[in-house]
Amino acid sequence: MVSNLFSKGFFIVSQFYPSYDGRNKKSYRMLFTHGYWLLHRDHNHVGEIFVFEQRDAAKRLYDFKVTTGERYGSKTSLRFHRAMTQKGAAAAVADGHGELLEYFSPTYQEAEEFARIAAERREQAYRDDVATYRALIEKAHERFPKMDRSAIPQPNEDNPHTEAIYLGHYAISLFRCGAISADEIDRAQKSSKNGFSDYRYAEDRYELVMVPN
């Protein structure tokens, strides 16, 4: 029992996937990343938990997370719980504790519609990443006009996911040969809508040779 003298009230948004089973507390592990907790079991991602001190912020995320319940049987909730720390609040909700404020589990038809919306959202995010990397690459080639442009990845309208990956790798190659600064590549990667893998110092990526201008 947490003493109210030292505990704080937290609002917790959770989304558990159909494979999640909170009855066995030892069956999952919590991994903190990017400001929230991922729940894993046997290396499978089975849920996410977000902790807030303000209800309005939690409610906004809850309303959004409802639309990402693209798997039939997923469960999204907004709860209130008192704990010593944010991690303690997250762990309590993972174990099924906390005052239930709002709850949503999609019907099969709703899950299908949310999956369609999510797919459109992901595709647009990749297209945004494509635009970011192409602008960065074009700026580098304008700065060094004698560099060979033949290796620039071709547009792939049908698969913006793959196009964004190839462009990201190519941008890294421009960084490694000095055509793009560290600040520029950092800004591009941090603005990515889909995350990124930092290959700046890998040995198995494109190698471009700087041509004096």
XYZ file of C-alpha atoms in Angstrom:
213
model
C 0.000 0.000 0.000
C 1.562 3.306 -1.118
C 1.476 6.084 1.478
C -0.488 9.100 0.269
C 2.028 11.283 2.097
C 4.745 10.613 -0.475
C 2.807 9.367 -3.486
C 1.604 11.442 -6.423
C -1.495 11.099 -8.536
C -0.835 10.018 -12.122
C -3.069 9.611 -15.152
C -2.046 6.582 -17.171
C -2.906 5.713 -20.756
C -2.374 2.070 -21.677
C -2.894 0.099 -24.836
C -2.606 -3.667 -24.623
C -2.675 -5.982 -27.617
C -4.715 -9.205 -27.789
C -1.665 -11.275 -26.837
C -1.229 -9.421 -23.530
C -2.132 -11.319 -20.374
C -1.743 -9.224 -17.246
C -2.714 -12.083 -14.943
C 0.848 -13.402 -14.941
C 2.976 -10.516 -13.676
C 6.224 -12.350 -14.402
C 5.310 -12.984 -18.037
C 6.279 -9.525 -19.297
C 9.025 -6.947 -18.909
C 8.823 -3.164 -19.129
C 11.224 -1.231 -21.350
C 11.379 2.570 -21.059
C 11.915 4.327 -24.378
C 11.143 7.802 -25.746
C 9.253 8.794 -22.618
C 6.953 5.779 -22.233
C 7.056 2.082 -21.425
C 6.884 -0.793 -23.887
C 5.685 -4.131 -22.594
C 7.375 -7.220 -23.994
C 6.777 -10.904 -23.506
C 9.080 -13.467 -25.111
C 10.504 -10.668 -27.281
C 7.025 -9.742 -28.531
C 5.623 -6.232 -28.181
C 2.353 -6.653 -26.268
C 1.518 -3.158 -25.025
C 2.414 0.456 -24.282
C 1.960 2.595 -21.153
C 2.128 6.404 -20.943
C 2.119 8.300 -17.638
C 0.984 11.914 -17.155
C 0.581 14.337 -14.285
C -2.133 16.314 -16.099
C -5.441 14.741 -17.024
C -5.949 16.929 -20.118
C -2.710 15.694 -21.685
C -3.595 12.092 -20.867
C -7.078 12.495 -22.328
C -5.719 13.875 -25.584
C -3.414 10.899 -25.976
C -6.164 8.482 -24.970
C -8.476 9.871 -27.664
C -5.709 9.402 -30.228
C -4.684 5.936 -29.047
C -8.285 4.788 -29.405
C -7.901 5.326 -33.165
C -4.755 3.182 -33.219
C -6.531 0.127 -31.816
C -6.146 -1.593 -35.146
C -6.164 -5.119 -33.743
C -9.384 -6.804 -32.760
C -9.146 -7.559 -29.068
C -6.810 -4.678 -28.229
C -7.643 -2.710 -25.061
C -7.079 0.996 -24.505
C -7.677 2.627 -21.118
C -7.266 5.844 -19.175
C -6.691 5.257 -15.466
C -5.771 7.181 -12.337
C -3.326 5.794 -9.801
C -1.259 7.075 -6.912
C 2.373 5.967 -6.816
C 5.803 7.095 -5.697
C 7.117 7.346 -9.267
C 5.903 7.329 -12.859
C 7.428 3.883 -13.312
C 5.514 2.668 -10.279
C 2.284 3.991 -11.757
C 3.041 2.307 -15.090
C 3.839 -1.008 -13.396
C 0.624 -0.835 -11.380
C -1.485 -0.389 -14.502
C 0.419 -3.193 -16.222
C -0.713 -5.365 -13.305
C -4.325 -4.252 -13.736
C -4.505 -1.665 -10.930
C -5.698 1.926 -11.012
C -9.065 3.649 -11.115
C -10.596 3.100 -14.549
C -11.692 6.427 -16.057
C -12.216 5.472 -19.711
C -11.953 2.226 -21.646
C -12.222 1.154 -25.280
C -11.906 -2.127 -27.134
C -12.787 -2.018 -30.852
C -15.279 -4.226 -32.580
C -13.980 -6.238 -35.521
C -15.325 -3.611 -37.947
C -13.810 -0.744 -35.945
C -10.438 -2.497 -35.804
C -10.477 -2.906 -39.589
C -11.251 0.779 -40.068
C -8.555 1.860 -37.619
C -6.068 -0.393 -39.435
C -6.930 1.370 -42.693
C -6.490 4.791 -41.077
C -3.188 3.733 -39.506
C -1.874 2.462 -42.852
C -2.701 5.788 -44.484
C -1.064 7.635 -41.596
C 2.132 5.544 -41.898
C 2.307 5.997 -45.667
C 1.977 9.774 -45.361
C 4.652 9.813 -42.678
C 7.044 7.962 -44.994
C 6.256 10.403 -47.794
C 7.087 13.258 -45.423
C 10.414 11.565 -44.633
C 11.103 11.171 -48.355
C 10.579 14.906 -48.857
C 12.873 15.731 -45.919
C 15.732 13.552 -47.178
C 15.393 14.626 -50.806
C 15.605 18.288 -49.779
C 18.702 17.538 -47.685
C 20.328 15.563 -50.510
C 19.557 18.221 -53.114
C 21.062 20.908 -50.888
C 24.265 18.867 -50.554
C 24.583 18.356 -54.314
C 23.958 22.038 -54.968
C 26.741 22.803 -52.511
C 29.082 20.379 -54.332
C 27.830 20.344 -57.955
C 30.662 18.157 -59.281
C 29.663 15.181 -57.141
C 28.200 12.283 -59.121
C 24.386 12.261 -58.815
C 23.871 8.852 -60.406
C 23.643 7.019 -57.064
C 20.741 9.106 -55.745
C 17.905 6.605 -55.087
C 15.129 6.735 -57.651
C 11.582 7.725 -56.657
C 9.421 4.791 -55.608
C 5.870 6.066 -55.563
C 4.433 2.633 -54.800
C 6.683 2.051 -51.793
C 7.592 5.253 -49.910
C 8.790 3.129 -46.965
C 11.617 1.602 -49.009
C 12.353 4.911 -50.714
C 12.736 6.653 -47.347
C 15.148 3.960 -46.117
C 17.346 4.210 -49.226
C 17.340 8.007 -49.079
C 18.293 7.907 -45.406
C 21.241 5.644 -46.186
C 22.299 7.880 -49.069
C 22.113 10.965 -46.853
C 24.394 9.191 -44.388
C 26.868 8.562 -47.196
C 26.865 12.297 -47.956
C 27.546 12.998 -44.301
C 30.426 10.527 -44.227
C 32.163 12.166 -47.200
C 31.651 15.650 -45.779
C 28.878 16.955 -48.014
C 26.363 17.094 -45.140
C 27.195 18.384 -41.676
C 26.522 16.516 -38.455
C 23.947 19.146 -37.471
C 22.104 18.712 -40.768
C 21.888 14.938 -40.518
C 20.861 15.185 -36.855
C 18.018 17.576 -37.693
C 16.827 15.364 -40.539
C 16.884 12.227 -38.407
C 15.164 13.873 -35.453
C 12.400 15.185 -37.728
C 11.739 11.716 -39.146
C 8.105 10.684 -38.679
C 8.999 6.986 -38.527
C 12.203 6.864 -36.536
C 15.612 6.037 -37.946
C 18.695 3.872 -37.600
C 21.894 5.853 -37.220
C 24.344 4.378 -39.741
C 26.747 7.312 -39.646
C 29.691 5.201 -38.556
C 28.757 1.810 -39.977
C 31.225 0.215 -42.367
C 28.779 -1.399 -44.775
C 26.983 1.635 -46.193
C 27.365 3.592 -49.413
C 30.794 5.155 -49.918
C 30.791 8.366 -51.940
C 33.959 10.170 -52.906
C 34.064 13.937 -52.515
C 34.973 15.663 -55.774
C 36.723 19.047 -55.412
C 34.672 21.915 -56.812
